[in-house]
Tab-separated table of C-alpha atoms in Angstrom:
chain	number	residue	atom	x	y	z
A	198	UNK	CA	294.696	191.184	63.608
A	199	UNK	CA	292.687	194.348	62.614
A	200	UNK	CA	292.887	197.022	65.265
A	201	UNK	CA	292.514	201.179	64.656
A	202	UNK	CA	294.768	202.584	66.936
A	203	UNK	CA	291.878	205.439	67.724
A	204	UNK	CA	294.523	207.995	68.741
A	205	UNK	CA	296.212	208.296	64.733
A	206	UNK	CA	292.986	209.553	63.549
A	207	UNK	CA	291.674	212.512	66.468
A	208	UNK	CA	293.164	215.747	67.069
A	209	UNK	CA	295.617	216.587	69.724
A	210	UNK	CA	293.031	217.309	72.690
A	211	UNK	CA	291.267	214.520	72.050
A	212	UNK	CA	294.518	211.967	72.103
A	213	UNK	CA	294.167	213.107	76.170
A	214	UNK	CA	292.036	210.050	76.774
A	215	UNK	CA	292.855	208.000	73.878
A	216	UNK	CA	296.465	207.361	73.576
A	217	UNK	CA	297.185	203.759	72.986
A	218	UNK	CA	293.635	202.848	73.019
A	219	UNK	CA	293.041	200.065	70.238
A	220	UNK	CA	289.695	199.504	68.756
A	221	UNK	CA	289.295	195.215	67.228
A	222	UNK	CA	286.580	195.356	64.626
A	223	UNK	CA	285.765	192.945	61.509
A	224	UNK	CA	284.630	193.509	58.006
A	225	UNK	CA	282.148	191.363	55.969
A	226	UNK	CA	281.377	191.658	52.793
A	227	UNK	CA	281.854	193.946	49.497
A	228	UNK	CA	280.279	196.642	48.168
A	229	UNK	CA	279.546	200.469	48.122
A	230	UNK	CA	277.115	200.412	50.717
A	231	UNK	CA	278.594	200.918	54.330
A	232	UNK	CA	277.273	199.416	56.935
A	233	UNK	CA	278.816	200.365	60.866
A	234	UNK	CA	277.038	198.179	63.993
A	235	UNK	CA	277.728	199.089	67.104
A	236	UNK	CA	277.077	196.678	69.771
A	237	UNK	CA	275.306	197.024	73.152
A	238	UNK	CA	277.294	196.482	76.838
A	239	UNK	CA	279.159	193.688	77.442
A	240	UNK	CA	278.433	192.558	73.593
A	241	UNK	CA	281.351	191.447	71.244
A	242	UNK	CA	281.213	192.429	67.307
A	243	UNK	CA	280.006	188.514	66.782
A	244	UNK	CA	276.704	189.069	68.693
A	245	UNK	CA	275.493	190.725	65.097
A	246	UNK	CA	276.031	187.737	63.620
A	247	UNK	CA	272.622	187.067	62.310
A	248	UNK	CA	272.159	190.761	60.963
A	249	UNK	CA	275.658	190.374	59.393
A	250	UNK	CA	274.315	187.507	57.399
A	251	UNK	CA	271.647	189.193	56.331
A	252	UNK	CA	272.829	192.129	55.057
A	253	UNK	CA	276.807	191.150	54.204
A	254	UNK	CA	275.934	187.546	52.779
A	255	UNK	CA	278.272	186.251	54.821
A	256	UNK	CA	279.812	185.366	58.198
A	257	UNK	CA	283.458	185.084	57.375
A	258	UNK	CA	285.496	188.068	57.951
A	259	UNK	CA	286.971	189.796	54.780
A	260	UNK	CA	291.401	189.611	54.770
A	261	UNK	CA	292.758	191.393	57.505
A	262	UNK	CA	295.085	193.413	55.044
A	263	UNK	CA	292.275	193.773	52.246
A	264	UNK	CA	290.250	196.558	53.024
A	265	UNK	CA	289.460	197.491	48.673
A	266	UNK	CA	285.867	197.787	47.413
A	267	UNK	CA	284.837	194.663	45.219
A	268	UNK	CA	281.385	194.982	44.765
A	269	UNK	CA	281.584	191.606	42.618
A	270	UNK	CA	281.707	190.183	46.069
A	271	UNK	CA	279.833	189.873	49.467
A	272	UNK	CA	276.521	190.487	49.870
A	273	UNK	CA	274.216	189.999	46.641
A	274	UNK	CA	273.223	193.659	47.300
A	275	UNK	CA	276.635	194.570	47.393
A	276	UNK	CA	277.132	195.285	51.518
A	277	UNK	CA	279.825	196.042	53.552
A	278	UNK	CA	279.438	195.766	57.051
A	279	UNK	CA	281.923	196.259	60.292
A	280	UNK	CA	281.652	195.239	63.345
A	281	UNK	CA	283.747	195.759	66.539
A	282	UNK	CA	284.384	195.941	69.977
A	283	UNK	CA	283.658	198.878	71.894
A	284	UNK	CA	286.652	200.235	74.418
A	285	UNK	CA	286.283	197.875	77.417
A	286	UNK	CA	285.521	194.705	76.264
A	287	UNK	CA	286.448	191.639	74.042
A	288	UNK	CA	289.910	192.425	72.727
A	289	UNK	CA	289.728	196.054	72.246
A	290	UNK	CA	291.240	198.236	74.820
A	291	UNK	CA	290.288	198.408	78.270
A	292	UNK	CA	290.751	201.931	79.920
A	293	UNK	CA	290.866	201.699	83.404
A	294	UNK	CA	289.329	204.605	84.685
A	295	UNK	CA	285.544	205.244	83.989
A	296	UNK	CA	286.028	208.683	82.854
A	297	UNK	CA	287.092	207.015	79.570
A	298	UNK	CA	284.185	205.896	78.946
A	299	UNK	CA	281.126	208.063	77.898
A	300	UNK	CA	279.237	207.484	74.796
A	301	UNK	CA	280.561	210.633	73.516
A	302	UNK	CA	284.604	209.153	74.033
A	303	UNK	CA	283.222	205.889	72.326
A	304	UNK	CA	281.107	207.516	69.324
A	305	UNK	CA	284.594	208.899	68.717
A	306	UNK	CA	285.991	205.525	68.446
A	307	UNK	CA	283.448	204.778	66.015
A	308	UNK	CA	284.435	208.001	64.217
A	309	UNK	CA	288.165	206.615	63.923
A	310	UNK	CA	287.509	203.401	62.846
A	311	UNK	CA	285.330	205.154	59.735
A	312	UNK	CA	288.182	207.355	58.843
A	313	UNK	CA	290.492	203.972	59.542
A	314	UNK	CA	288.591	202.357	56.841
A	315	UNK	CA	288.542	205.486	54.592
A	316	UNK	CA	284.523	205.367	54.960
A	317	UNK	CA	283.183	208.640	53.621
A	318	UNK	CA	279.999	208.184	55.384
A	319	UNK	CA	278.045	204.808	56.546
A	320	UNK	CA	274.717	203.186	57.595
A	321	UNK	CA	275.078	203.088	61.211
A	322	UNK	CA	273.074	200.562	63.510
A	323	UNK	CA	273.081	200.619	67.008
A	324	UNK	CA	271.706	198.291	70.196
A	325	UNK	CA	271.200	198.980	73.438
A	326	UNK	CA	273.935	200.958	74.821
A	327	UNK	CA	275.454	200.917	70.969
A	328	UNK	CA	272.163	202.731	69.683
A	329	UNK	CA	273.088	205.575	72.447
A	330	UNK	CA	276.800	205.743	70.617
A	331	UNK	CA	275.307	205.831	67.326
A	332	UNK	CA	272.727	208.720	68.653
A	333	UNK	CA	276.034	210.904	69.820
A	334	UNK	CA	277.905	209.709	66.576
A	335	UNK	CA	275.102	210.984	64.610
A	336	UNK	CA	274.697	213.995	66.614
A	337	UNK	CA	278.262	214.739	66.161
A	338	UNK	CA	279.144	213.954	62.225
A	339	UNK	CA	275.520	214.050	60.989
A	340	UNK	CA	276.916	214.271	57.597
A	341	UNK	CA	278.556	211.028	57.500
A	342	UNK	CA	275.749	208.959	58.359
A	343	UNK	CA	273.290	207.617	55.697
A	344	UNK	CA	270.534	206.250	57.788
A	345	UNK	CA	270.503	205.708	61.697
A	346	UNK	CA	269.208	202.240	62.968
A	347	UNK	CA	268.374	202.203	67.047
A	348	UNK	CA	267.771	199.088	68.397
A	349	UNK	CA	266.534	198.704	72.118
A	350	UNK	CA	267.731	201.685	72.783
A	351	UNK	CA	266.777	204.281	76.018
A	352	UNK	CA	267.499	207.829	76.669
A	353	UNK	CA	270.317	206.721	79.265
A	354	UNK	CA	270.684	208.173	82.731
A	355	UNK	CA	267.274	206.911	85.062
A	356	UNK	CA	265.810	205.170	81.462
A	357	UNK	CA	268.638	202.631	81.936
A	358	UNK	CA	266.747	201.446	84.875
A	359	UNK	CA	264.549	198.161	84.350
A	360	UNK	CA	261.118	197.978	84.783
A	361	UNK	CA	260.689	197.191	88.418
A	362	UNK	CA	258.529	193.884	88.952
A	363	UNK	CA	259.617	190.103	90.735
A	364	UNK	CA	261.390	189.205	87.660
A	365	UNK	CA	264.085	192.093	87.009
A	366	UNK	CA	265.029	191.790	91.047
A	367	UNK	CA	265.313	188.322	90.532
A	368	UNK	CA	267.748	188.817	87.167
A	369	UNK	CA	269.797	191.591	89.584
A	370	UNK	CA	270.382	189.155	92.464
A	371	UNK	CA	271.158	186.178	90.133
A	372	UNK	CA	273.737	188.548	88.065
A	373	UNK	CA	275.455	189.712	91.525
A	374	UNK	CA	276.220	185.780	92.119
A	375	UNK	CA	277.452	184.441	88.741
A	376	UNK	CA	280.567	183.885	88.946
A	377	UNK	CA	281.185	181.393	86.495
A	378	UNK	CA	279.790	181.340	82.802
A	379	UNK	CA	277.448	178.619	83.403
A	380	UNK	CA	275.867	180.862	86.119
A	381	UNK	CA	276.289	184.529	83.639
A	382	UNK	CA	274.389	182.083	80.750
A	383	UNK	CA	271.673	181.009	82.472
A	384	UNK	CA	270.967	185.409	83.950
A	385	UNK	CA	271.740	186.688	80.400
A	386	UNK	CA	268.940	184.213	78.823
A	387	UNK	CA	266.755	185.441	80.692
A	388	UNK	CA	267.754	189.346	80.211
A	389	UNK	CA	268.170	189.147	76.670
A	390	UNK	CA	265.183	186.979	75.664
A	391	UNK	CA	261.420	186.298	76.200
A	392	UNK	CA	260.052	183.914	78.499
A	393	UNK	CA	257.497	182.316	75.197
A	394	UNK	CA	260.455	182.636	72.868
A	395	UNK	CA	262.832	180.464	75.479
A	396	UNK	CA	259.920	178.306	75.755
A	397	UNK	CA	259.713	177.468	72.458
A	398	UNK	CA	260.917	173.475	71.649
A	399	UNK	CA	262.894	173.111	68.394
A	400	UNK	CA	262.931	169.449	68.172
A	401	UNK	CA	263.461	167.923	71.208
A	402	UNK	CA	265.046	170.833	72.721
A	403	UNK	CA	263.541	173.822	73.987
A	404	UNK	CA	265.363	177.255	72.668
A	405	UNK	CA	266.691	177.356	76.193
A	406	UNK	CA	268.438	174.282	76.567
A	407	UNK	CA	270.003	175.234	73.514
A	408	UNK	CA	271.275	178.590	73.654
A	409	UNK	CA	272.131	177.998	77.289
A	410	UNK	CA	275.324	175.231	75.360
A	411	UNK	CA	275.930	178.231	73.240
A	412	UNK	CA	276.313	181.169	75.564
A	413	UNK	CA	278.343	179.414	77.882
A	414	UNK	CA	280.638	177.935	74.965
A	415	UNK	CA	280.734	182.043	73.885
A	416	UNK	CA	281.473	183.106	77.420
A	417	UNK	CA	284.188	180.693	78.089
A	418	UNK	CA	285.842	181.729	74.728
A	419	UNK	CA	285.651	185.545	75.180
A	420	UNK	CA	286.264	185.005	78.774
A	421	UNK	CA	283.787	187.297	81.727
A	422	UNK	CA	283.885	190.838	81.101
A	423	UNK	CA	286.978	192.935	83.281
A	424	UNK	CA	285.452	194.757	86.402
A	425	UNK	CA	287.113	198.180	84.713
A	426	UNK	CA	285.076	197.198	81.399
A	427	UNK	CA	281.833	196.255	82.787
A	428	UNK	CA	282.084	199.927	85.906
A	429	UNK	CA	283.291	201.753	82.524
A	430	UNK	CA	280.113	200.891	80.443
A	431	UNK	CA	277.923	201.419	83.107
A	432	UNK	CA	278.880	204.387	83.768
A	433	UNK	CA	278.528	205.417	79.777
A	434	UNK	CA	274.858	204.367	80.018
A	435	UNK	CA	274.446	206.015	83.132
A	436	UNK	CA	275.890	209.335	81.979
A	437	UNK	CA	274.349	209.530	78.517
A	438	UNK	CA	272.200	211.963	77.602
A	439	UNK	CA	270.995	213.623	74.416
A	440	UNK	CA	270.688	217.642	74.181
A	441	UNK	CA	268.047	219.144	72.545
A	442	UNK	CA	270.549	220.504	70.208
A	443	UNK	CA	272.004	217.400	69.327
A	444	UNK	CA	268.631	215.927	68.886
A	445	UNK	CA	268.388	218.608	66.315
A	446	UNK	CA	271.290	218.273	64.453
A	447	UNK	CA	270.242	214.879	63.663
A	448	UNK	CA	266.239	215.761	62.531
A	449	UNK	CA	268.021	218.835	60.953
A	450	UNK	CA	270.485	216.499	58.584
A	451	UNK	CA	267.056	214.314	56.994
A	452	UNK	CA	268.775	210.872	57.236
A	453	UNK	CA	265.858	208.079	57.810
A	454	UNK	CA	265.570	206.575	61.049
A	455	UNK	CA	264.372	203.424	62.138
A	456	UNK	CA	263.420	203.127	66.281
A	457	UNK	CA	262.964	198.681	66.666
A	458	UNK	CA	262.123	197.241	70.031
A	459	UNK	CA	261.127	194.323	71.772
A	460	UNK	CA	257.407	194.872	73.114
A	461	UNK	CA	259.132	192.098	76.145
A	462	UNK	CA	262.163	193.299	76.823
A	463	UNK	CA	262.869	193.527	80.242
A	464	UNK	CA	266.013	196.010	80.439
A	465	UNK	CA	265.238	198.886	78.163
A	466	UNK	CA	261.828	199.779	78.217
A	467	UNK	CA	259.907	200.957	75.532
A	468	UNK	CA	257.928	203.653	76.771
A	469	UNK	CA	261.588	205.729	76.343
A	470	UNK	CA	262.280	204.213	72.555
A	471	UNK	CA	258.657	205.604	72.128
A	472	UNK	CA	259.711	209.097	73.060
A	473	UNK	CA	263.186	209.270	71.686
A	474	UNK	CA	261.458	208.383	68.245
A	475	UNK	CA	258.864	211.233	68.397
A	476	UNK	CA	261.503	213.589	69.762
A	477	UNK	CA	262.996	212.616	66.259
A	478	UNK	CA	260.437	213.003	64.550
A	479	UNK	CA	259.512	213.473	61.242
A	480	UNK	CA	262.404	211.227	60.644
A	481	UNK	CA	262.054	208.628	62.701
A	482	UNK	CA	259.674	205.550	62.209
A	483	UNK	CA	258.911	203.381	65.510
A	484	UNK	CA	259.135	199.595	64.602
A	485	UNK	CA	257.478	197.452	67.296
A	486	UNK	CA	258.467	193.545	67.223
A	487	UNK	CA	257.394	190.450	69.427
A	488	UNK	CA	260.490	190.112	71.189
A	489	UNK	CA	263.077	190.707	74.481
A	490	UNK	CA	266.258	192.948	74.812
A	491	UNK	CA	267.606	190.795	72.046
A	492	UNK	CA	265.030	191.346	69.541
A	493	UNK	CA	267.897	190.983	66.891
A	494	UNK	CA	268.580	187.181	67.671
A	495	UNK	CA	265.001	186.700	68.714
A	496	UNK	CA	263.389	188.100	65.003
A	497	UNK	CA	265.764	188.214	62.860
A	498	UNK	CA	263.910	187.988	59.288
A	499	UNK	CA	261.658	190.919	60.630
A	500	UNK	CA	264.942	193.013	62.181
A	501	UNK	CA	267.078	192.082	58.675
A	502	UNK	CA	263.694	193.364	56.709
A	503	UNK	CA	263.339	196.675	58.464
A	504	UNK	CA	267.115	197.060	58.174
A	505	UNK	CA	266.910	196.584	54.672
A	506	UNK	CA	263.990	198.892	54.392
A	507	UNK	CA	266.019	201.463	56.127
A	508	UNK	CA	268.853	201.462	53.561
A	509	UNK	CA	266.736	201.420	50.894
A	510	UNK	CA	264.525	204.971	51.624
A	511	UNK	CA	268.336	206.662	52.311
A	512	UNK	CA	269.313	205.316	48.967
A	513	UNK	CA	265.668	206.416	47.129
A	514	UNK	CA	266.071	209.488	49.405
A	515	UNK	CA	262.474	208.833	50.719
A	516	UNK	CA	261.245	212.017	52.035
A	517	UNK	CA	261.451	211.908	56.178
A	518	UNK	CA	256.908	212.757	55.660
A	519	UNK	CA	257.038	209.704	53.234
A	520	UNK	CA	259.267	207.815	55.723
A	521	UNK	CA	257.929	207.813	59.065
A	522	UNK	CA	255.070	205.736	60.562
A	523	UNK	CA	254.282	208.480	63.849
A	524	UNK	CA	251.848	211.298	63.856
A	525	UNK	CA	251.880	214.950	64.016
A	526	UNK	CA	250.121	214.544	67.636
A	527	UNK	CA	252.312	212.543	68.439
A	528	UNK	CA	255.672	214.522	67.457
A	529	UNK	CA	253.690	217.291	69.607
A	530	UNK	CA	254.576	219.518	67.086
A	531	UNK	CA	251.558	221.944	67.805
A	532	UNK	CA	250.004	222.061	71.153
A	533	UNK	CA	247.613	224.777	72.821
A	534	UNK	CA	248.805	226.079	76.328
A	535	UNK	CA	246.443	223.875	77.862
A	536	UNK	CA	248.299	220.616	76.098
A	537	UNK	CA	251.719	222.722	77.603
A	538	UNK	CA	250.358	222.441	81.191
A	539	UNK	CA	249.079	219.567	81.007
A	540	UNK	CA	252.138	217.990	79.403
A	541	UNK	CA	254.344	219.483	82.112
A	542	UNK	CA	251.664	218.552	84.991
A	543	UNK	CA	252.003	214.877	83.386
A	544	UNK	CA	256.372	215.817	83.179
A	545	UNK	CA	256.353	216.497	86.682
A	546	UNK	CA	253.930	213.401	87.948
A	547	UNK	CA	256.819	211.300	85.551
A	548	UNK	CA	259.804	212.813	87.108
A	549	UNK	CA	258.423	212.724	90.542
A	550	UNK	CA	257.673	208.289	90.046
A	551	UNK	CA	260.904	208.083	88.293
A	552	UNK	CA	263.221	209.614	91.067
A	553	UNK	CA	261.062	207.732	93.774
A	554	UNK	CA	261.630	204.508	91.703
A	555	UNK	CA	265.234	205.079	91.426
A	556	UNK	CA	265.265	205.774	95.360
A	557	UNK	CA	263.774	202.392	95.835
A	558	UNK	CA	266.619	200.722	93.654
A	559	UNK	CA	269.312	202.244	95.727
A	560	UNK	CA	268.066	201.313	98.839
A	561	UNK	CA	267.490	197.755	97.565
A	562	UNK	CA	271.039	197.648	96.548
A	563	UNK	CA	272.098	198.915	99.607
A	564	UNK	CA	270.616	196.223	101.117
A	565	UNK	CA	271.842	193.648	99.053
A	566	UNK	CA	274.980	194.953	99.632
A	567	UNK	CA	274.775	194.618	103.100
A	568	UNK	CA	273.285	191.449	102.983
A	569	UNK	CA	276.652	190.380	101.250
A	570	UNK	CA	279.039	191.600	104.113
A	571	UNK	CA	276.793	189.926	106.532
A	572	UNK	CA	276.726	186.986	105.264
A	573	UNK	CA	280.464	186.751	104.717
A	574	UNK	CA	281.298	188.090	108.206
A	575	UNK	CA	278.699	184.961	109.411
A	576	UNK	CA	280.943	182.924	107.348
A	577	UNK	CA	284.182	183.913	109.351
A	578	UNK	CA	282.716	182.978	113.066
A	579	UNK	CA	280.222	179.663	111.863
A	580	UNK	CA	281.742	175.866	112.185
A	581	UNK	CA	283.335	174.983	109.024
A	582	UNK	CA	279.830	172.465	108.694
A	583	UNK	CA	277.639	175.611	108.518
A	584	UNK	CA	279.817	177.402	106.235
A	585	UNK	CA	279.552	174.795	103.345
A	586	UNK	CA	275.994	174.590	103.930
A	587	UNK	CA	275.766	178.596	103.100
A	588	UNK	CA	278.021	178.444	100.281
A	589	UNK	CA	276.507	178.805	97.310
A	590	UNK	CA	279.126	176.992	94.539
């Protein structure tokens, strides 16, 4: 099986938190384009399935022990793509404390498994928690990326918090109770998707019905995410951040940038792709698309085409003014002292929602929390006829 043993290919320091940690990836495809994806929490290298077909030409894993260029092969525009499993979950590694697992520890991983494959320098696309790994990547080896690709992505930290409305407390309680992978299927529909897309009848089937056989067939297989996985890439999210100095190495290097997100989705919100792109800015372009978290699955032609795009304006070397689709007012590259005060008036008004916000969330897990020992200490002293009536399986 393909693994990169991460430790063979960082320096001594760095082999602290990364001895005997194995990476599982797959490669698609020939060529002399380089394609890296980097997949979101929880996700397996299969979930970019449909953007490997697009771009690789196939679905079928290349030979384990062939890793050669053949650009007669693959893709028709000659593609190679990889795909793996972040530290944590599917049959990579899983570290078992969560200090081994930060988006910086993991963009190293993705480091290793480009010097693992001898890869000079790459295309690297990222979703969700993947596009925050393939900001630090970028951030930290700006000169061996060729174009950046951020799907769904948030700044981290508070921005990993959901929109809070009926339906994201209602996804959090449902997620707290599966259990099984009929129960996980039916919550991550609903999180990764949009209600009209799910709605949607494809014969005599609606989309639902039929990704709902699907998932749970794909859960089963891969089996539930570990607890140590799941705390480990929570707390990756929850710790990521991008400096301004980072954010500058990667303007600073001129690689095109490409920002897609799902005007629906219900976990990463797009107000924060929004400003992430303009804080990269002139080299970012913002690609808005009718879709949920998943936007990838959801529109694929459209996510393939401005993937495609992307890798074609690092290959004409588009100019980053000739690239990007955002404004000068928008980048708020220059600004009175008026615009200062009132952008730090409208900062602090932001700051002051978002940490009330995130107060709310605690105390509502708290409470659910709470409401979990309770009910299981009720469980202990009721008749054995009331305790299968509150039992939820």
């Amino acid at each position: 099986m393909p693994f990169c043993e991460v430790g063979r290919y960082q320096n001594l320091d760095a082999n602290i938190n990364n001895n005997g940690i194995k990476i599982f990836y797959r490669t698609y495809g020939r060529g002399p384009i380089k394609v890296l994806m980097i997949i979101g929490l929880a996700g397996t290298h299969d979930s970019w399935g449909p953007q490997i077909k697009g771009l690789a030409g196939t679905v079928e894993p290349n030979d384990d022990e062939s890793l050669a260029d053949d650009p007669s092969s693959g893709g028709a525009a000659g593609v190679e793509v990889c795909a793996f499993d972040n530290r944590g979950m599917g049959r990579s590694s899983v570290p078992t404390k969560k200090s081994e697992y930060t988006t910086s520890i993991m963009a190293k991983d993705a480091l290793a498994l480009m010097d693992h494959l001898g890869w000079k320098k790459a295309h690297v696309f990222g979703h969700s928690m993947g596009a925050m790994i393939a900001c630090k990547l970028a951030a930290l080896a700006p000169e061996r990326i060729s174009s950046l690709a951020l799907l769904n992505v948030t700044g981290g930290g508070y921005e990993c918090i959901p929109k809070f409305d009926r339906q994201t407390l209602s996804i959090a309680l449902r997620f707290l109770r599966a259990k099984t992978p009929e129960q996980r299927a039916a919550v991550d529909l609903d999180t990764h998707y949009s209600q009209e897309y799910l709605a949607e009848y494809v014969g005599l089937k609606t989309r639902r019905a039929i990704l709902y056989q699907e998932y749970v067939k794909g859960i089963s297989s891969t089996g539930m995410q570990s607890k140590y996985g799941f705390d480990g890439q929570i707390n990756a999210c929850w710790t990521h951040k991008m400096s301004r100095k980072e954010l500058e190495s990667i303007r600073a290097a001129g690689f095109p940038i490409s920002v897609i997100h799902g005007r629906h989705d219900v976990i990463a919100q797009m107000c924060h792709a929004k400003r992430l792109s303009e804080k990269l800015y002139p080299s970012a372009r913002m690609v808005e698309l009718n879709g949920g978290h998943l936007v990838s699955h959801e529109r694929t032609e459209e996510v393939n085409k401005a993937l495609l795009e992307l890798i074609e304006a690092s290959q004409s070397k588009r100019s980053s003014y000739e690239w990007t689709n955002l404004s000068t007012k928008s980048s708020g590259c220059k600004v009175s002292q008026i615009s200062v005060w009132k952008a730090m008036s409208s900062s602090f008004i932001v700051e002051s929602v978002e940490k009330l916000h995130i107060f709310m969330l605690y105390f509502f897990g708290l409470f659910v929390i709470a409401f979990q020992h309770l009910r299981r200490g009720m469980m202990r002293f009721k008749p054995v006829k009331v305790e299968a009536a509150l039992t939820y399986n």
